[in-house]
Amino acid sequence: MRFPATAGSRIDFGGRTHPLTAGMCALLPRGVTHAMRNLSEDPVHALRLSAPGGWERYIE
């Protein structure tokens, strides 16, 4: 699950592009290929929640 804290991002999955604004969330099922992109000149900040745990081992 991703929660953008700022506007200007989008998430691509399932062959479609979905704009995300501040306060929206994207809930993706396990194993779905996706990409999150910044559409603005400003940095985008987001909170990512993953369950079950273990994501930290994947990115090390």
PDB file of C-alpha atoms in Angstrom:
ATOM      1  CA  MET A   1       0.000   0.000   0.000  1.00  0.00           C
ATOM      2  CA  ARG A   2       1.369   3.422  -0.908  1.00  0.00           C
ATOM      3  CA  PHE A   3       0.161   6.755   0.447  1.00  0.00           C
ATOM      4  CA  PRO A   4       1.490   9.799  -1.472  1.00  0.00           C
ATOM      5  CA  ALA A   5       2.018  12.731   0.864  1.00  0.00           C
ATOM      6  CA  THR A   6       2.385  15.189  -2.015  1.00  0.00           C
ATOM      7  CA  ALA A   7       0.667  15.614  -5.382  1.00  0.00           C
ATOM      8  CA  GLY A   8       2.205  14.928  -8.769  1.00  0.00           C
ATOM      9  CA  SER A   9       2.759  11.183  -8.868  1.00  0.00           C
ATOM     10  CA  ARG A  10       1.227   8.294 -10.751  1.00  0.00           C
ATOM     11  CA  ILE A  11       1.300   4.538 -10.493  1.00  0.00           C
ATOM     12  CA  ASP A  12       1.321   2.240 -13.501  1.00  0.00           C
ATOM     13  CA  PHE A  13      -0.089  -1.285 -13.228  1.00  0.00           C
ATOM     14  CA  GLY A  14      -2.443  -3.559 -15.104  1.00  0.00           C
ATOM     15  CA  GLY A  15      -1.680  -1.766 -18.381  1.00  0.00           C
ATOM     16  CA  ARG A  16      -3.136   1.513 -17.078  1.00  0.00           C
ATOM     17  CA  THR A  17      -1.817   4.703 -15.511  1.00  0.00           C
ATOM     18  CA  HIS A  18      -3.487   6.024 -12.368  1.00  0.00           C
ATOM     19  CA  PRO A  19      -2.753   9.556 -11.080  1.00  0.00           C
ATOM     20  CA  LEU A  20      -2.213   9.849  -7.335  1.00  0.00           C
ATOM     21  CA  THR A  21      -2.712  13.017  -5.346  1.00  0.00           C
ATOM     22  CA  ALA A  22      -1.984  13.773  -1.715  1.00  0.00           C
ATOM     23  CA  GLY A  23      -4.171  11.677   0.568  1.00  0.00           C
ATOM     24  CA  MET A  24      -4.943   8.934  -1.968  1.00  0.00           C
ATOM     25  CA  CYS A  25      -3.662   5.388  -1.621  1.00  0.00           C
ATOM     26  CA  ALA A  26      -2.818   2.549  -3.976  1.00  0.00           C
ATOM     27  CA  LEU A  27      -3.504  -0.975  -2.730  1.00  0.00           C
ATOM     28  CA  LEU A  28      -1.926  -3.588  -4.985  1.00  0.00           C
ATOM     29  CA  PRO A  29      -2.285  -7.346  -4.649  1.00  0.00           C
ATOM     30  CA  ARG A  30       0.832  -9.399  -4.021  1.00  0.00           C
ATOM     31  CA  GLY A  31       2.926 -10.035  -7.125  1.00  0.00           C
ATOM     32  CA  VAL A  32       1.499  -7.227  -9.272  1.00  0.00           C
ATOM     33  CA  THR A  33       4.182  -5.570 -11.402  1.00  0.00           C
ATOM     34  CA  HIS A  34       3.976  -1.807 -10.953  1.00  0.00           C
ATOM     35  CA  ALA A  35       5.938   1.442 -11.177  1.00  0.00           C
ATOM     36  CA  MET A  36       5.475   4.711  -9.327  1.00  0.00           C
ATOM     37  CA  ARG A  37       6.518   7.881 -11.153  1.00  0.00           C
ATOM     38  CA  ASN A  38       6.940  11.559 -10.365  1.00  0.00           C
ATOM     39  CA  LEU A  39       5.141  13.847 -12.859  1.00  0.00           C
ATOM     40  CA  SER A  40       6.307  17.133 -11.350  1.00  0.00           C
ATOM     41  CA  GLU A  41       9.548  19.055 -10.872  1.00  0.00           C
ATOM     42  CA  ASP A  42       9.072  18.841  -7.106  1.00  0.00           C
ATOM     43  CA  PRO A  43      10.065  15.794  -5.052  1.00  0.00           C
ATOM     44  CA  VAL A  44       7.274  13.348  -4.235  1.00  0.00           C
ATOM     45  CA  HIS A  45       7.138  11.859  -0.753  1.00  0.00           C
ATOM     46  CA  ALA A  46       5.181   8.697  -0.015  1.00  0.00           C
ATOM     47  CA  LEU A  47       4.632   6.215   2.779  1.00  0.00           C
ATOM     48  CA  ARG A  48       4.815   2.555   1.832  1.00  0.00           C
ATOM     49  CA  LEU A  49       3.308  -0.187   3.980  1.00  0.00           C
ATOM     50  CA  SER A  50       4.061  -3.829   3.215  1.00  0.00           C
ATOM     51  CA  ALA A  51       2.616  -6.891   4.911  1.00  0.00           C
ATOM     52  CA  PRO A  52       3.777  -9.372   5.852  1.00  0.00           C
ATOM     53  CA  GLY A  53       7.130  -7.926   6.914  1.00  0.00           C
ATOM     54  CA  GLY A  54      10.443  -8.723   5.279  1.00  0.00           C
ATOM     55  CA  TRP A  55      10.593  -5.993   2.630  1.00  0.00           C
ATOM     56  CA  GLU A  56      13.706  -4.590   4.308  1.00  0.00           C
ATOM     57  CA  ARG A  57      15.593  -7.811   3.442  1.00  0.00           C
ATOM     58  CA  TYR A  58      14.619  -7.474  -0.220  1.00  0.00           C
ATOM     59  CA  ILE A  59      16.133  -4.001  -0.656  1.00  0.00           C
ATOM     60  CA  GLU A  60      19.388  -4.688   1.221  1.00  0.00           C
TER      61      GLU A  60
END
